[in-house]
PDB file of C-alpha atoms and ligand atoms in Angstrom:
ATOM      1  CA  MET J   1      11.354   3.653  -7.353  1.00 97.00           C
ATOM      2  CA  GLN J   2      14.380   5.595  -6.233  1.00 98.00           C
ATOM      3  CA  GLY J   3      15.905   6.670  -2.957  1.00 98.00           C
ATOM      4  CA  SER J   4      18.864   8.699  -1.808  1.00 98.00           C
ATOM      5  CA  CYS J   5      20.891   9.909   1.147  1.00 98.00           C
ATOM      6  CA  LEU J   6      20.561  13.368   2.651  1.00 98.00           C
ATOM      7  CA  CYS J   7      23.432  14.944   0.691  1.00 98.00           C
ATOM      8  CA  GLY J   8      22.524  13.256  -2.600  1.00 98.00           C
ATOM      9  CA  ALA J   9      25.904  11.594  -3.111  1.00 98.00           C
ATOM     10  CA  VAL J  10      24.302   8.136  -2.988  1.00 98.00           C
ATOM     11  CA  GLU J  11      21.238   7.101  -4.992  1.00 98.00           C
ATOM     12  CA  TYR J  12      19.628   3.691  -5.422  1.00 98.00           C
ATOM     13  CA  GLU J  13      16.802   2.046  -7.270  1.00 98.00           C
ATOM     14  CA  VAL J  14      14.532  -0.673  -5.906  1.00 98.00           C
ATOM     15  CA  THR J  15      11.879  -2.359  -7.998  1.00 96.00           C
ATOM     16  CA  GLN J  16       9.767  -3.683  -5.116  1.00 94.00           C
ATOM     17  CA  LEU J  17       9.718  -4.292  -1.384  1.00 96.00           C
ATOM     18  CA  GLU J  18       9.509  -8.009  -0.677  1.00 93.00           C
ATOM     19  CA  MET J  19       8.566  -7.712   2.973  1.00 94.00           C
ATOM     20  CA  PRO J  20       6.163  -5.462   4.907  1.00 96.00           C
ATOM     21  CA  ILE J  21       7.382  -2.108   6.157  1.00 98.00           C
ATOM     22  CA  THR J  22       8.311  -2.674   9.777  1.00 97.00           C
ATOM     23  CA  HIS J  23       9.244  -0.194  12.482  1.00 96.00           C
ATOM     24  CA  CYS J  24      12.306  -1.697  14.177  1.00 96.00           C
ATOM     25  CA  HIS J  25      12.805  -0.547  17.766  1.00 95.00           C
ATOM     26  CA  CYS J  26      15.996  -2.531  18.429  1.00 96.00           C
ATOM     27  CA  ARG J  27      18.773  -0.750  20.263  1.00 96.00           C
ATOM     28  CA  THR J  28      21.156  -0.778  17.318  1.00 95.00           C
ATOM     29  CA  CYS J  29      18.580   0.737  14.941  1.00 96.00           C
ATOM     30  CA  ARG J  30      17.739   3.370  17.543  1.00 96.00           C
ATOM     31  CA  LYS J  31      21.375   4.347  17.855  1.00 96.00           C
ATOM     32  CA  ALA J  32      22.263   4.072  14.160  1.00 95.00           C
ATOM     33  CA  GLN J  33      19.307   6.169  13.033  1.00 94.00           C
ATOM     34  CA  ALA J  34      19.228   8.420  16.134  1.00 95.00           C
ATOM     35  CA  ALA J  35      15.470   7.809  16.278  1.00 95.00           C
ATOM     36  CA  ALA J  36      12.888   6.000  18.411  1.00 93.00           C
ATOM     37  CA  PHE J  37      12.615   3.366  15.685  1.00 94.00           C
ATOM     38  CA  ALA J  38      13.709   2.724  12.097  1.00 96.00           C
ATOM     39  CA  PRO J  39      11.186   1.984   9.318  1.00 97.00           C
ATOM     40  CA  VAL J  40      12.698  -0.925   7.361  1.00 98.00           C
ATOM     41  CA  ALA J  41      11.704  -3.476   4.716  1.00 98.00           C
ATOM     42  CA  GLY J  42      13.408  -6.471   3.161  1.00 97.00           C
ATOM     43  CA  VAL J  43      14.389  -6.228  -0.504  1.00 98.00           C
ATOM     44  CA  LEU J  44      15.900  -8.966  -2.652  1.00 97.00           C
ATOM     45  CA  ARG J  45      19.364  -8.084  -3.962  1.00 97.00           C
ATOM     46  CA  ALA J  46      18.091  -8.850  -7.466  1.00 96.00           C
ATOM     47  CA  HIS J  47      15.584  -6.008  -7.055  1.00 97.00           C
ATOM     48  CA  PHE J  48      18.056  -3.426  -5.739  1.00 98.00           C
ATOM     49  CA  ARG J  49      20.918  -1.528  -7.303  1.00 98.00           C
ATOM     50  CA  TRP J  50      23.077   1.462  -6.492  1.00 98.00           C
ATOM     51  CA  LEU J  51      22.644   4.210  -9.114  1.00 98.00           C
ATOM     52  CA  LYS J  52      25.493   6.407  -7.938  1.00 98.00           C
ATOM     53  CA  GLY J  53      27.822   7.030  -5.039  1.00 98.00           C
ATOM     54  CA  GLU J  54      28.525   3.408  -4.122  1.00 97.00           C
ATOM     55  CA  ASP J  55      32.144   4.463  -3.533  1.00 97.00           C
ATOM     56  CA  SER J  56      30.883   6.976  -0.935  1.00 97.00           C
ATOM     57  CA  LEU J  57      29.340   4.221   1.200  1.00 98.00           C
ATOM     58  CA  ARG J  58      30.858   3.180   4.468  1.00 98.00           C
ATOM     59  CA  ALA J  59      29.830   0.252   6.644  1.00 98.00           C
ATOM     60  CA  PHE J  60      29.636  -0.465  10.354  1.00 97.00           C
ATOM     61  CA  GLU J  61      29.414  -4.054  11.635  1.00 97.00           C
ATOM     62  CA  SER J  62      26.822  -3.533  14.378  1.00 95.00           C
ATOM     63  CA  SER J  63      26.629  -7.222  15.265  1.00 93.00           C
ATOM     64  CA  PRO J  64      28.784 -10.077  13.960  1.00 95.00           C
ATOM     65  CA  GLY J  65      28.320 -10.366  10.201  1.00 96.00           C
ATOM     66  CA  LYS J  66      25.742  -7.572   9.961  1.00 96.00           C
ATOM     67  CA  LEU J  67      26.858  -4.523   7.992  1.00 97.00           C
ATOM     68  CA  ARG J  68      25.011  -1.226   8.217  1.00 97.00           C
ATOM     69  CA  ARG J  69      25.830   0.798   5.111  1.00 98.00           C
ATOM     70  CA  PHE J  70      25.659   4.580   5.246  1.00 98.00           C
ATOM     71  CA  CYS J  71      26.792   7.577   3.235  1.00 98.00           C
ATOM     72  CA  GLY J  72      30.315   8.493   4.300  1.00 98.00           C
ATOM     73  CA  ASN J  73      29.617  12.138   3.508  1.00 98.00           C
ATOM     74  CA  CYS J  74      26.289  12.869   5.278  1.00 98.00           C
ATOM     75  CA  GLY J  75      25.877   9.793   7.491  1.00 97.00           C
ATOM     76  CA  THR J  76      22.469   8.662   6.191  1.00 98.00           C
ATOM     77  CA  HIS J  77      21.885   4.957   6.809  1.00 98.00           C
ATOM     78  CA  LEU J  78      20.582   3.246   3.674  1.00 98.00           C
ATOM     79  CA  VAL J  79      20.709  -0.548   4.035  1.00 98.00           C
ATOM     80  CA  ALA J  80      21.743  -3.247   6.460  1.00 97.00           C
ATOM     81  CA  GLU J  81      22.873  -6.605   5.168  1.00 97.00           C
ATOM     82  CA  ARG J  82      24.520  -9.885   5.919  1.00 96.00           C
ATOM     83  CA  PRO J  83      26.765 -10.647   2.939  1.00 92.00           C
ATOM     84  CA  GLY J  84      25.677 -13.916   1.380  1.00 93.00           C
ATOM     85  CA  LYS J  85      22.015 -13.507   2.306  1.00 96.00           C
ATOM     86  CA  PRO J  86      19.627 -12.966  -0.616  1.00 96.00           C
ATOM     87  CA  HIS J  87      18.092  -9.785   0.766  1.00 97.00           C
ATOM     88  CA  LEU J  88      18.993  -6.328   2.047  1.00 97.00           C
ATOM     89  CA  VAL J  89      17.111  -4.511   4.774  1.00 98.00           C
ATOM     90  CA  LEU J  90      16.304  -1.122   3.282  1.00 98.00           C
ATOM     91  CA  ARG J  91      15.882   1.978   5.463  1.00 98.00           C
ATOM     92  CA  VAL J  92      12.632   2.951   3.724  1.00 98.00           C
ATOM     93  CA  ALA J  93      12.553   6.562   5.004  1.00 98.00           C
ATOM     94  CA  THR J  94      15.309   7.229   2.436  1.00 98.00           C
ATOM     95  CA  LEU J  95      12.909   6.462  -0.458  1.00 98.00           C
ATOM     96  CA  ASP J  96      12.075   9.467  -2.649  1.00 98.00           C
ATOM     97  CA  GLU J  97       8.929   7.809  -3.998  1.00 97.00           C
ATOM     98  CA  ASP J  98       5.852   6.225  -2.424  1.00 97.00           C
ATOM     99  CA  PRO J  99       6.246   2.440  -2.269  1.00 96.00           C
ATOM    100  CA  GLY J 100       2.460   1.997  -2.116  1.00 95.00           C
ATOM    101  CA  MET J 101       2.634   0.292   1.271  1.00 95.00           C
ATOM    102  CA  THR J 102       2.258   1.512   4.829  1.00 96.00           C
ATOM    103  CA  PRO J 103       3.907   0.148   7.987  1.00 97.00           C
ATOM    104  CA  ALA J 104       2.527  -3.200   9.131  1.00 97.00           C
ATOM    105  CA  MET J 105       4.109  -3.729  12.538  1.00 97.00           C
ATOM    106  CA  HIS J 106       6.521  -2.646  15.247  1.00 95.00           C
ATOM    107  CA  ILE J 107       9.250  -5.123  16.245  1.00 97.00           C
ATOM    108  CA  TRP J 108      11.854  -5.298  19.032  1.00 96.00           C
ATOM    109  CA  CYS J 109       9.725  -3.137  21.324  1.00 95.00           C
ATOM    110  CA  SER J 110      11.428  -4.842  24.271  1.00 96.00           C
ATOM    111  CA  ASN J 111      14.386  -2.538  23.525  1.00 96.00           C
ATOM    112  CA  ASP J 112      12.304   0.639  23.875  1.00 94.00           C
ATOM    113  CA  VAL J 113      13.379   3.425  26.147  1.00 93.00           C
ATOM    114  CA  PRO J 114      10.121   4.474  27.865  1.00 89.00           C
ATOM    115  CA  TRP J 115      10.691   8.206  27.592  1.00 91.00           C
ATOM    116  CA  LEU J 116      10.618   8.029  23.765  1.00 89.00           C
ATOM    117  CA  GLN J 117       7.333   6.110  23.549  1.00 82.00           C
ATOM    118  CA  ASP J 118       3.629   6.908  23.903  1.00 73.00           C
ATOM    119  CA  ALA J 119       4.041  10.044  21.776  1.00 72.00           C
ATOM    120  CA  GLU J 120       0.851   9.560  19.739  1.00 76.00           C
ATOM    121  CA  ASP J 121      -1.273  11.953  21.796  1.00 85.00           C
ATOM    122  CA  ILE J 122       1.077  14.934  21.771  1.00 88.00           C
ATOM    123  CA  PRO J 123       0.381  17.892  19.424  1.00 88.00           C
ATOM    124  CA  ARG J 124       1.384  17.688  15.742  1.00 88.00           C
ATOM    125  CA  TYR J 125       2.125  20.794  13.662  1.00 92.00           C
ATOM    126  CA  ALA J 126       2.602  21.077   9.915  1.00 93.00           C
ATOM    127  CA  GLU J 127       5.849  22.953  10.502  1.00 96.00           C
ATOM    128  CA  TRP J 128       7.269  24.727  13.558  1.00 95.00           C
ATOM    129  CA  GLN J 129       5.119  24.934  16.675  1.00 94.00           C
ATOM    130  CA  PRO J 130       3.154  28.188  17.285  1.00 92.00           C
ATOM    131  CA  ASP J 131       4.791  30.903  19.400  1.00 87.00           C
ATOM    132  CA  ARG J 132       8.217  29.747  18.518  1.00 88.00           C
TER     133      ARG J 132
HETATM  134 ZN1  LIG Z   1      25.049  11.477   1.618  1.00 81.87          ZN
HETATM  135 ZN1  LIG Z   2      16.607  -2.947  14.330  1.00 81.87          ZN
END
């Protein structure tokens, strides 16, 4: 299956997810993705390859030895990795195809900011809210 960044400069292919899809609530994911949590899954390097735009990638070392790679044009975060480790941590919301799995757990909830949580009971609309 394939995935891409927002602007389309970077595309990748992944043959399978090796680990369950996990919603990571850690502070650095929250900041990097500008979201309450980041859906992620581990992928072996052997099962991942950049299809185009690898030269557009930039990286930020969010903790020692951990590189968060994102598109230098649109800012979409795509993977996090520790060079030398056998796997990448894919930001699965950038997939353009259904991986056939659904999220299995939330982790690092100790880093939650309370005002972003407990949003399950608020209204959901297919598009914009009525009366907008
Ligand atoms: Zn991009
Ligand atoms: Zn995280």
